[in-house]
Amino acid sequence: ATSGGGAAVVSVGNSALFSTNSQELERTPSGAGNVDRWTFSTWVYLSDATNSTSIPIFGAINTSANQNAILISNTGQIYFQIYLSSAHAGRLKTTQLLRDIGWYHIVVVYDSGNAVAGNREIIYLNGVRITDFATEAYVSQNLDGLICGSHLHQVGMFDGVSTSLNGYLSETVLLDGTATGPTSFGEYDSTGLYWTPLASATIKELTFGTTGFYLDNTSNAQTDASGEGNNFTNTGSVTTTDLMSPTKLPRLLW
């Protein structure tokens, strides 16, 4: 198969398997990066279409009063929150529900310095910007978040909701100091129907910044492939598998 640009569609080899028994990847950076601007991207496969609690994807936390997280709610809404001093400082929750079992590509951009309030927090799903929200509250200009700071960062679990992801993550990327869109991570195939990952070599050419990382799951779940050396601690034995990836299972028609 070929992509719209004529290049061969890449094959993602592995994904990281998380379950509900307190499995996570965690890291506390020794120094802060750019807490006002970053981009997070991951491919997520949900093993359960419905859940009793929120599904954590990625976040940073220092106390229960200060949390910054990307989640999927128990009803299937994508949810991005900034919770500071025990109050929501910014909050997006989609009206769109992720009810199908399958792979989704989620990109979240935080750019608090942007003069346009609606561009300070952006969510993309499968290459398309989401503009319809059940909850839509943007941060004040230049508000410092927690992600990219010297706080506990968690992948696949979030202490703020005390639950773990039951599913798979693949091609997980954080760009510290860069606000960019989904075309930095994916593209449509030649049919124009399927949103597909970019090649690993292309991802490695991105600028990751001080706390950024790229979890490609080649050798294990926790090793950073960006070249920055921002490895995670693997808690609860998060494993990798070569049987599941965004290019090894039939994808949803997005």
PDB file of C-alpha atoms in Angstrom:
ATOM      1  CA  ALA A   1       0.000   0.000   0.000  1.00  0.00           C
ATOM      2  CA  THR A   2       1.067   3.597  -0.491  1.00  0.00           C
ATOM      3  CA  SER A   3       0.289   6.814   1.312  1.00  0.00           C
ATOM      4  CA  GLY A   4      -1.238   9.848  -0.348  1.00  0.00           C
ATOM      5  CA  GLY A   5       2.284  11.138  -0.973  1.00  0.00           C
ATOM      6  CA  GLY A   6       3.297   7.939  -2.735  1.00  0.00           C
ATOM      7  CA  ALA A   7       5.494   6.570   0.061  1.00  0.00           C
ATOM      8  CA  ALA A   8       4.971   3.088   1.452  1.00  0.00           C
ATOM      9  CA  VAL A   9       2.629   2.971   4.446  1.00  0.00           C
ATOM     10  CA  VAL A  10       4.710   2.187   7.518  1.00  0.00           C
ATOM     11  CA  SER A  11       4.170  -0.796   9.775  1.00  0.00           C
ATOM     12  CA  VAL A  12       4.267  -0.164  13.519  1.00  0.00           C
ATOM     13  CA  GLY A  13       5.830  -3.208  15.125  1.00  0.00           C
ATOM     14  CA  ASN A  14       4.824  -3.141  18.792  1.00  0.00           C
ATOM     15  CA  SER A  15       2.541  -1.597  21.365  1.00  0.00           C
ATOM     16  CA  ALA A  16       2.580  -1.384  25.161  1.00  0.00           C
ATOM     17  CA  LEU A  17      -0.011  -3.434  27.029  1.00  0.00           C
ATOM     18  CA  PHE A  18      -1.612  -1.926  30.135  1.00  0.00           C
ATOM     19  CA  SER A  19      -4.217  -3.587  32.357  1.00  0.00           C
ATOM     20  CA  THR A  20      -6.218  -2.491  35.360  1.00  0.00           C
ATOM     21  CA  ASN A  21      -3.810  -3.884  37.986  1.00  0.00           C
ATOM     22  CA  SER A  22      -1.857  -0.668  38.654  1.00  0.00           C
ATOM     23  CA  GLN A  23       0.447  -0.897  35.660  1.00  0.00           C
ATOM     24  CA  GLU A  24       2.035   2.388  34.590  1.00  0.00           C
ATOM     25  CA  LEU A  25       5.109   4.157  33.295  1.00  0.00           C
ATOM     26  CA  GLU A  26       6.265   6.993  35.522  1.00  0.00           C
ATOM     27  CA  ARG A  27       8.960   9.654  35.443  1.00  0.00           C
ATOM     28  CA  THR A  28       9.790  12.808  37.392  1.00  0.00           C
ATOM     29  CA  PRO A  29      12.052  15.116  35.331  1.00  0.00           C
ATOM     30  CA  SER A  30      15.022  16.519  37.242  1.00  0.00           C
ATOM     31  CA  GLY A  31      14.363  19.957  35.743  1.00  0.00           C
ATOM     32  CA  ALA A  32      11.410  21.716  34.151  1.00  0.00           C
ATOM     33  CA  GLY A  33      10.925  22.242  30.451  1.00  0.00           C
ATOM     34  CA  ASN A  34       8.386  24.515  28.795  1.00  0.00           C
ATOM     35  CA  VAL A  35       5.252  24.286  30.949  1.00  0.00           C
ATOM     36  CA  ASP A  36       3.430  26.753  28.670  1.00  0.00           C
ATOM     37  CA  ARG A  37       3.795  24.916  25.354  1.00  0.00           C
ATOM     38  CA  TRP A  38       3.821  21.246  24.451  1.00  0.00           C
ATOM     39  CA  THR A  39       2.208  18.605  22.219  1.00  0.00           C
ATOM     40  CA  PHE A  40       1.272  15.063  23.243  1.00  0.00           C
ATOM     41  CA  SER A  41       0.437  12.296  20.763  1.00  0.00           C
ATOM     42  CA  THR A  42      -0.471   8.636  21.197  1.00  0.00           C
ATOM     43  CA  TRP A  43      -2.350   5.805  19.524  1.00  0.00           C
ATOM     44  CA  VAL A  44      -4.666   4.096  22.005  1.00  0.00           C
ATOM     45  CA  TYR A  45      -6.594   0.845  21.729  1.00  0.00           C
ATOM     46  CA  LEU A  46      -9.434   0.557  24.212  1.00  0.00           C
ATOM     47  CA  SER A  47     -10.116  -2.990  25.371  1.00  0.00           C
ATOM     48  CA  ASP A  48     -13.408  -1.961  26.964  1.00  0.00           C
ATOM     49  CA  ALA A  49     -16.031   0.128  25.201  1.00  0.00           C
ATOM     50  CA  THR A  50     -17.580   1.132  28.527  1.00  0.00           C
ATOM     51  CA  ASN A  51     -15.863   1.653  31.878  1.00  0.00           C
ATOM     52  CA  SER A  52     -16.905   2.331  35.441  1.00  0.00           C
ATOM     53  CA  THR A  53     -14.191   4.961  35.913  1.00  0.00           C
ATOM     54  CA  SER A  54     -12.190   7.390  33.771  1.00  0.00           C
ATOM     55  CA  ILE A  55      -9.407   5.912  31.623  1.00  0.00           C
ATOM     56  CA  PRO A  56      -6.057   7.665  32.145  1.00  0.00           C
ATOM     57  CA  ILE A  57      -3.781   8.227  29.160  1.00  0.00           C
ATOM     58  CA  PHE A  58      -1.131  10.706  30.347  1.00  0.00           C
ATOM     59  CA  GLY A  59      -0.729  13.300  33.052  1.00  0.00           C
ATOM     60  CA  ALA A  60       1.402  15.108  35.614  1.00  0.00           C
ATOM     61  CA  ILE A  61       0.628  15.654  39.283  1.00  0.00           C
ATOM     62  CA  ASN A  62       2.316  16.961  42.417  1.00  0.00           C
ATOM     63  CA  THR A  63      -0.566  16.926  44.934  1.00  0.00           C
ATOM     64  CA  SER A  64      -4.276  16.166  44.803  1.00  0.00           C
ATOM     65  CA  ALA A  65      -4.812  19.924  44.447  1.00  0.00           C
ATOM     66  CA  ASN A  66      -2.624  20.220  41.335  1.00  0.00           C
ATOM     67  CA  GLN A  67      -3.260  17.907  38.401  1.00  0.00           C
ATOM     68  CA  ASN A  68      -2.835  18.062  34.628  1.00  0.00           C
ATOM     69  CA  ALA A  69      -4.215  15.103  32.689  1.00  0.00           C
ATOM     70  CA  ILE A  70      -5.495  13.607  29.438  1.00  0.00           C
ATOM     71  CA  LEU A  71      -8.205  11.027  30.097  1.00  0.00           C
ATOM     72  CA  ILE A  72     -11.147   9.275  28.519  1.00  0.00           C
ATOM     73  CA  SER A  73     -14.213   9.593  30.723  1.00  0.00           C
ATOM     74  CA  ASN A  74     -16.321   6.620  31.790  1.00  0.00           C
ATOM     75  CA  THR A  75     -18.823   7.640  29.095  1.00  0.00           C
ATOM     76  CA  GLY A  76     -16.166   7.754  26.351  1.00  0.00           C
ATOM     77  CA  GLN A  77     -15.464  11.493  26.170  1.00  0.00           C
ATOM     78  CA  ILE A  78     -11.897  12.716  25.624  1.00  0.00           C
ATOM     79  CA  TYR A  79     -11.079  14.899  28.594  1.00  0.00           C
ATOM     80  CA  PHE A  80      -8.198  17.351  29.103  1.00  0.00           C
ATOM     81  CA  GLN A  81      -7.979  19.094  32.457  1.00  0.00           C
ATOM     82  CA  ILE A  82      -5.735  21.538  34.273  1.00  0.00           C
ATOM     83  CA  TYR A  83      -6.575  21.537  37.974  1.00  0.00           C
ATOM     84  CA  LEU A  84      -4.617  23.987  40.130  1.00  0.00           C
ATOM     85  CA  SER A  85      -5.088  24.951  43.780  1.00  0.00           C
ATOM     86  CA  SER A  86      -8.103  22.594  43.975  1.00  0.00           C
ATOM     87  CA  ALA A  87      -9.972  24.279  41.108  1.00  0.00           C
ATOM     88  CA  HIS A  88     -10.232  23.763  37.361  1.00  0.00           C
ATOM     89  CA  ALA A  89      -8.098  26.333  35.543  1.00  0.00           C
ATOM     90  CA  GLY A  90      -8.888  24.854  32.136  1.00  0.00           C
ATOM     91  CA  ARG A  91     -11.095  22.007  31.022  1.00  0.00           C
ATOM     92  CA  LEU A  92     -12.181  20.447  27.733  1.00  0.00           C
ATOM     93  CA  LYS A  93     -14.531  17.490  27.479  1.00  0.00           C
ATOM     94  CA  THR A  94     -15.772  16.350  24.082  1.00  0.00           C
ATOM     95  CA  THR A  95     -19.361  15.653  23.133  1.00  0.00           C
ATOM     96  CA  GLN A  96     -18.044  12.925  20.831  1.00  0.00           C
ATOM     97  CA  LEU A  97     -17.929   9.506  22.497  1.00  0.00           C
ATOM     98  CA  LEU A  98     -15.332   6.792  21.879  1.00  0.00           C
ATOM     99  CA  ARG A  99     -17.581   3.749  22.063  1.00  0.00           C
ATOM    100  CA  ASP A 100     -15.925   1.429  19.565  1.00  0.00           C
ATOM    101  CA  ILE A 101     -13.215  -1.041  20.538  1.00  0.00           C
ATOM    102  CA  GLY A 102     -10.263  -0.202  18.291  1.00  0.00           C
ATOM    103  CA  TRP A 103      -7.358   2.161  17.646  1.00  0.00           C
ATOM    104  CA  TYR A 104      -7.679   5.936  18.023  1.00  0.00           C
ATOM    105  CA  HIS A 105      -5.029   8.605  17.492  1.00  0.00           C
ATOM    106  CA  ILE A 106      -5.251  11.387  20.086  1.00  0.00           C
ATOM    107  CA  VAL A 107      -3.210  14.598  19.929  1.00  0.00           C
ATOM    108  CA  VAL A 108      -3.443  17.273  22.618  1.00  0.00           C
ATOM    109  CA  VAL A 109      -1.774  20.683  22.276  1.00  0.00           C
ATOM    110  CA  TYR A 110      -1.172  23.087  25.156  1.00  0.00           C
ATOM    111  CA  ASP A 111      -0.141  26.619  24.152  1.00  0.00           C
ATOM    112  CA  SER A 112      -1.100  28.950  26.978  1.00  0.00           C
ATOM    113  CA  GLY A 113       0.816  31.899  25.493  1.00  0.00           C
ATOM    114  CA  ASN A 114      -1.485  31.989  22.463  1.00  0.00           C
ATOM    115  CA  ALA A 115      -3.381  35.266  22.133  1.00  0.00           C
ATOM    116  CA  VAL A 116      -6.499  33.362  21.014  1.00  0.00           C
ATOM    117  CA  ALA A 117      -8.094  31.664  24.018  1.00  0.00           C
ATOM    118  CA  GLY A 118      -9.549  28.830  21.916  1.00  0.00           C
ATOM    119  CA  ASN A 119      -6.068  27.914  20.655  1.00  0.00           C
ATOM    120  CA  ARG A 120      -4.548  27.469  24.102  1.00  0.00           C
ATOM    121  CA  GLU A 121      -5.910  23.929  24.460  1.00  0.00           C
ATOM    122  CA  ILE A 122      -6.585  21.811  21.369  1.00  0.00           C
ATOM    123  CA  ILE A 123      -7.651  18.183  20.943  1.00  0.00           C
ATOM    124  CA  TYR A 124      -7.349  16.229  17.687  1.00  0.00           C
ATOM    125  CA  LEU A 125      -8.865  12.811  17.033  1.00  0.00           C
ATOM    126  CA  ASN A 126      -7.645  10.767  14.076  1.00  0.00           C
ATOM    127  CA  GLY A 127      -6.208  13.808  12.332  1.00  0.00           C
ATOM    128  CA  VAL A 128      -9.242  16.079  12.807  1.00  0.00           C
ATOM    129  CA  ARG A 129      -9.531  18.951  15.281  1.00  0.00           C
ATOM    130  CA  ILE A 130     -12.428  18.606  17.713  1.00  0.00           C
ATOM    131  CA  THR A 131     -14.509  21.769  18.027  1.00  0.00           C
ATOM    132  CA  ASP A 132     -17.673  20.515  19.738  1.00  0.00           C
ATOM    133  CA  PHE A 133     -17.388  20.272  23.526  1.00  0.00           C
ATOM    134  CA  ALA A 134     -19.714  19.404  26.367  1.00  0.00           C
ATOM    135  CA  THR A 135     -17.357  21.353  28.646  1.00  0.00           C
ATOM    136  CA  GLU A 136     -15.224  24.152  27.178  1.00  0.00           C
ATOM    137  CA  ALA A 137     -13.146  26.331  29.502  1.00  0.00           C
ATOM    138  CA  TYR A 138      -9.759  27.670  28.407  1.00  0.00           C
ATOM    139  CA  VAL A 139      -6.833  28.666  30.592  1.00  0.00           C
ATOM    140  CA  SER A 140      -5.816  32.254  31.137  1.00  0.00           C
ATOM    141  CA  GLN A 141      -2.969  33.463  28.941  1.00  0.00           C
ATOM    142  CA  ASN A 142       0.530  32.260  29.920  1.00  0.00           C
ATOM    143  CA  LEU A 143      -0.746  29.936  32.642  1.00  0.00           C
ATOM    144  CA  ASP A 144       1.933  27.440  33.704  1.00  0.00           C
ATOM    145  CA  GLY A 145       0.729  23.850  33.626  1.00  0.00           C
ATOM    146  CA  LEU A 146       2.312  20.782  35.201  1.00  0.00           C
ATOM    147  CA  ILE A 147       3.174  18.716  32.117  1.00  0.00           C
ATOM    148  CA  CYS A 148       6.836  19.300  31.182  1.00  0.00           C
ATOM    149  CA  GLY A 149       7.490  20.483  34.746  1.00  0.00           C
ATOM    150  CA  SER A 150       9.543  18.742  37.421  1.00  0.00           C
ATOM    151  CA  HIS A 151       6.538  16.761  38.660  1.00  0.00           C
ATOM    152  CA  LEU A 152       5.512  13.118  38.520  1.00  0.00           C
ATOM    153  CA  HIS A 153       4.478  12.213  34.958  1.00  0.00           C
ATOM    154  CA  GLN A 154       2.445   9.054  34.387  1.00  0.00           C
ATOM    155  CA  VAL A 155       1.568   7.084  31.253  1.00  0.00           C
ATOM    156  CA  GLY A 156      -1.319   4.606  31.472  1.00  0.00           C
ATOM    157  CA  MET A 157      -2.279   5.548  35.017  1.00  0.00           C
ATOM    158  CA  PHE A 158      -3.080   8.764  36.862  1.00  0.00           C
ATOM    159  CA  ASP A 159      -3.054   9.187  40.626  1.00  0.00           C
ATOM    160  CA  GLY A 160      -5.738  11.859  40.361  1.00  0.00           C
ATOM    161  CA  VAL A 161      -8.354   9.263  39.359  1.00  0.00           C
ATOM    162  CA  SER A 162      -6.745   6.200  40.993  1.00  0.00           C
ATOM    163  CA  THR A 163      -7.246   3.904  38.025  1.00  0.00           C
ATOM    164  CA  SER A 164      -5.256   2.389  35.168  1.00  0.00           C
ATOM    165  CA  LEU A 165      -5.667   2.037  31.429  1.00  0.00           C
ATOM    166  CA  ASN A 166      -7.057  -1.291  30.250  1.00  0.00           C
ATOM    167  CA  GLY A 167      -5.740  -1.382  26.711  1.00  0.00           C
ATOM    168  CA  TYR A 168      -2.759  -0.587  24.521  1.00  0.00           C
ATOM    169  CA  LEU A 169      -0.697   2.501  23.710  1.00  0.00           C
ATOM    170  CA  SER A 170       1.570   2.890  20.709  1.00  0.00           C
ATOM    171  CA  GLU A 171       3.868   5.592  19.308  1.00  0.00           C
ATOM    172  CA  THR A 172       3.541   7.793  22.405  1.00  0.00           C
ATOM    173  CA  VAL A 173       5.260  11.182  22.023  1.00  0.00           C
ATOM    174  CA  LEU A 174       5.684  14.363  24.068  1.00  0.00           C
ATOM    175  CA  LEU A 175       7.172  17.446  22.376  1.00  0.00           C
ATOM    176  CA  ASP A 176       8.339  19.897  25.040  1.00  0.00           C
ATOM    177  CA  GLY A 177       8.259  23.490  23.751  1.00  0.00           C
ATOM    178  CA  THR A 178       6.445  22.740  20.478  1.00  0.00           C
ATOM    179  CA  ALA A 179       2.797  23.297  19.559  1.00  0.00           C
ATOM    180  CA  THR A 180       2.017  21.294  16.423  1.00  0.00           C
ATOM    181  CA  GLY A 181      -0.803  19.391  14.781  1.00  0.00           C
ATOM    182  CA  PRO A 182      -1.486  15.733  13.969  1.00  0.00           C
ATOM    183  CA  THR A 183       0.388  15.770  10.646  1.00  0.00           C
ATOM    184  CA  SER A 184       3.619  15.685  12.652  1.00  0.00           C
ATOM    185  CA  PHE A 185       2.627  12.146  13.690  1.00  0.00           C
ATOM    186  CA  GLY A 186       0.283  10.723  11.045  1.00  0.00           C
ATOM    187  CA  GLU A 187      -1.115  10.947   7.524  1.00  0.00           C
ATOM    188  CA  TYR A 188      -3.935   9.542   5.404  1.00  0.00           C
ATOM    189  CA  ASP A 189      -3.289   6.484   3.272  1.00  0.00           C
ATOM    190  CA  SER A 190      -3.773   6.482  -0.501  1.00  0.00           C
ATOM    191  CA  THR A 191      -7.527   5.889  -0.156  1.00  0.00           C
ATOM    192  CA  GLY A 192      -7.940   8.981   1.990  1.00  0.00           C
ATOM    193  CA  LEU A 193     -10.004   6.915   4.444  1.00  0.00           C
ATOM    194  CA  TYR A 194      -7.484   5.687   7.002  1.00  0.00           C
ATOM    195  CA  TRP A 195      -5.370   7.851   9.267  1.00  0.00           C
ATOM    196  CA  THR A 196      -2.025   6.069   9.684  1.00  0.00           C
ATOM    197  CA  PRO A 197       1.188   6.584  11.715  1.00  0.00           C
ATOM    198  CA  LEU A 198       4.296   8.207  10.257  1.00  0.00           C
ATOM    199  CA  ALA A 199       7.540   6.256  10.113  1.00  0.00           C
ATOM    200  CA  SER A 200       9.574   5.990  13.292  1.00  0.00           C
ATOM    201  CA  ALA A 201      12.517   7.659  11.573  1.00  0.00           C
ATOM    202  CA  THR A 202      10.303  10.659  10.799  1.00  0.00           C
ATOM    203  CA  ILE A 203       9.124  10.915  14.406  1.00  0.00           C
ATOM    204  CA  LYS A 204      12.748  10.841  15.608  1.00  0.00           C
ATOM    205  CA  GLU A 205      13.464  13.965  13.524  1.00  0.00           C
ATOM    206  CA  LEU A 206      11.045  16.019  15.655  1.00  0.00           C
ATOM    207  CA  THR A 207      12.293  18.406  18.345  1.00  0.00           C
ATOM    208  CA  PHE A 208      11.557  16.832  21.732  1.00  0.00           C
ATOM    209  CA  GLY A 209      12.915  19.490  24.099  1.00  0.00           C
ATOM    210  CA  THR A 210      14.032  19.117  27.697  1.00  0.00           C
ATOM    211  CA  THR A 211      11.390  16.692  29.009  1.00  0.00           C
ATOM    212  CA  GLY A 212      10.053  15.304  25.728  1.00  0.00           C
ATOM    213  CA  PHE A 213      10.121  11.631  24.814  1.00  0.00           C
ATOM    214  CA  TYR A 214       9.203   9.004  22.223  1.00  0.00           C
ATOM    215  CA  LEU A 215       8.067   5.587  23.425  1.00  0.00           C
ATOM    216  CA  ASP A 216       8.310   3.362  20.352  1.00  0.00           C
ATOM    217  CA  ASN A 217       8.055   0.062  22.291  1.00  0.00           C
ATOM    218  CA  THR A 218      10.828  -1.482  20.208  1.00  0.00           C
ATOM    219  CA  SER A 219      12.694  -3.190  23.052  1.00  0.00           C
ATOM    220  CA  ASN A 220      10.431  -2.438  26.019  1.00  0.00           C
ATOM    221  CA  ALA A 221       7.706  -0.061  27.147  1.00  0.00           C
ATOM    222  CA  GLN A 222       9.799   2.425  29.116  1.00  0.00           C
ATOM    223  CA  THR A 223      12.819   3.367  26.995  1.00  0.00           C
ATOM    224  CA  ASP A 224      12.817   6.790  25.330  1.00  0.00           C
ATOM    225  CA  ALA A 225      13.716   6.507  21.633  1.00  0.00           C
ATOM    226  CA  SER A 226      13.944  10.279  21.057  1.00  0.00           C
ATOM    227  CA  GLY A 227      17.647  10.486  21.856  1.00  0.00           C
ATOM    228  CA  GLU A 228      16.965  12.705  24.876  1.00  0.00           C
ATOM    229  CA  GLY A 229      17.361   9.852  27.370  1.00  0.00           C
ATOM    230  CA  ASN A 230      14.088  10.594  29.150  1.00  0.00           C
ATOM    231  CA  ASN A 231      13.366   7.012  30.137  1.00  0.00           C
ATOM    232  CA  PHE A 232      10.487   5.986  32.385  1.00  0.00           C
ATOM    233  CA  THR A 233      10.262   3.605  35.331  1.00  0.00           C
ATOM    234  CA  ASN A 234       8.129   0.582  34.484  1.00  0.00           C
ATOM    235  CA  THR A 235       5.788  -0.099  37.409  1.00  0.00           C
ATOM    236  CA  GLY A 236       3.656  -3.237  37.464  1.00  0.00           C
ATOM    237  CA  SER A 237       5.447  -4.850  34.515  1.00  0.00           C
ATOM    238  CA  VAL A 238       3.972  -3.055  31.515  1.00  0.00           C
ATOM    239  CA  THR A 239       4.808  -5.375  28.630  1.00  0.00           C
ATOM    240  CA  THR A 240       5.129  -4.937  24.884  1.00  0.00           C
ATOM    241  CA  THR A 241       3.525  -7.079  22.236  1.00  0.00           C
ATOM    242  CA  ASP A 242       4.128  -7.531  18.517  1.00  0.00           C
ATOM    243  CA  LEU A 243       0.571  -8.725  17.968  1.00  0.00           C
ATOM    244  CA  MET A 244      -1.139  -5.359  18.457  1.00  0.00           C
ATOM    245  CA  SER A 245      -0.387  -2.055  16.758  1.00  0.00           C
ATOM    246  CA  PRO A 246      -2.233   0.644  14.776  1.00  0.00           C
ATOM    247  CA  THR A 247      -1.142  -1.047  11.546  1.00  0.00           C
ATOM    248  CA  LYS A 248      -1.616  -4.706  12.524  1.00  0.00           C
ATOM    249  CA  LEU A 249      -5.327  -4.732  13.272  1.00  0.00           C
ATOM    250  CA  PRO A 250      -8.154  -3.502  11.050  1.00  0.00           C
ATOM    251  CA  ARG A 251      -8.621   0.179  11.769  1.00  0.00           C
ATOM    252  CA  LEU A 252     -11.912   1.964  12.179  1.00  0.00           C
ATOM    253  CA  LEU A 253     -13.147   3.947   9.191  1.00  0.00           C
ATOM    254  CA  TRP A 254     -12.539   7.416  10.598  1.00  0.00           C
TER     255      TRP A 254
END
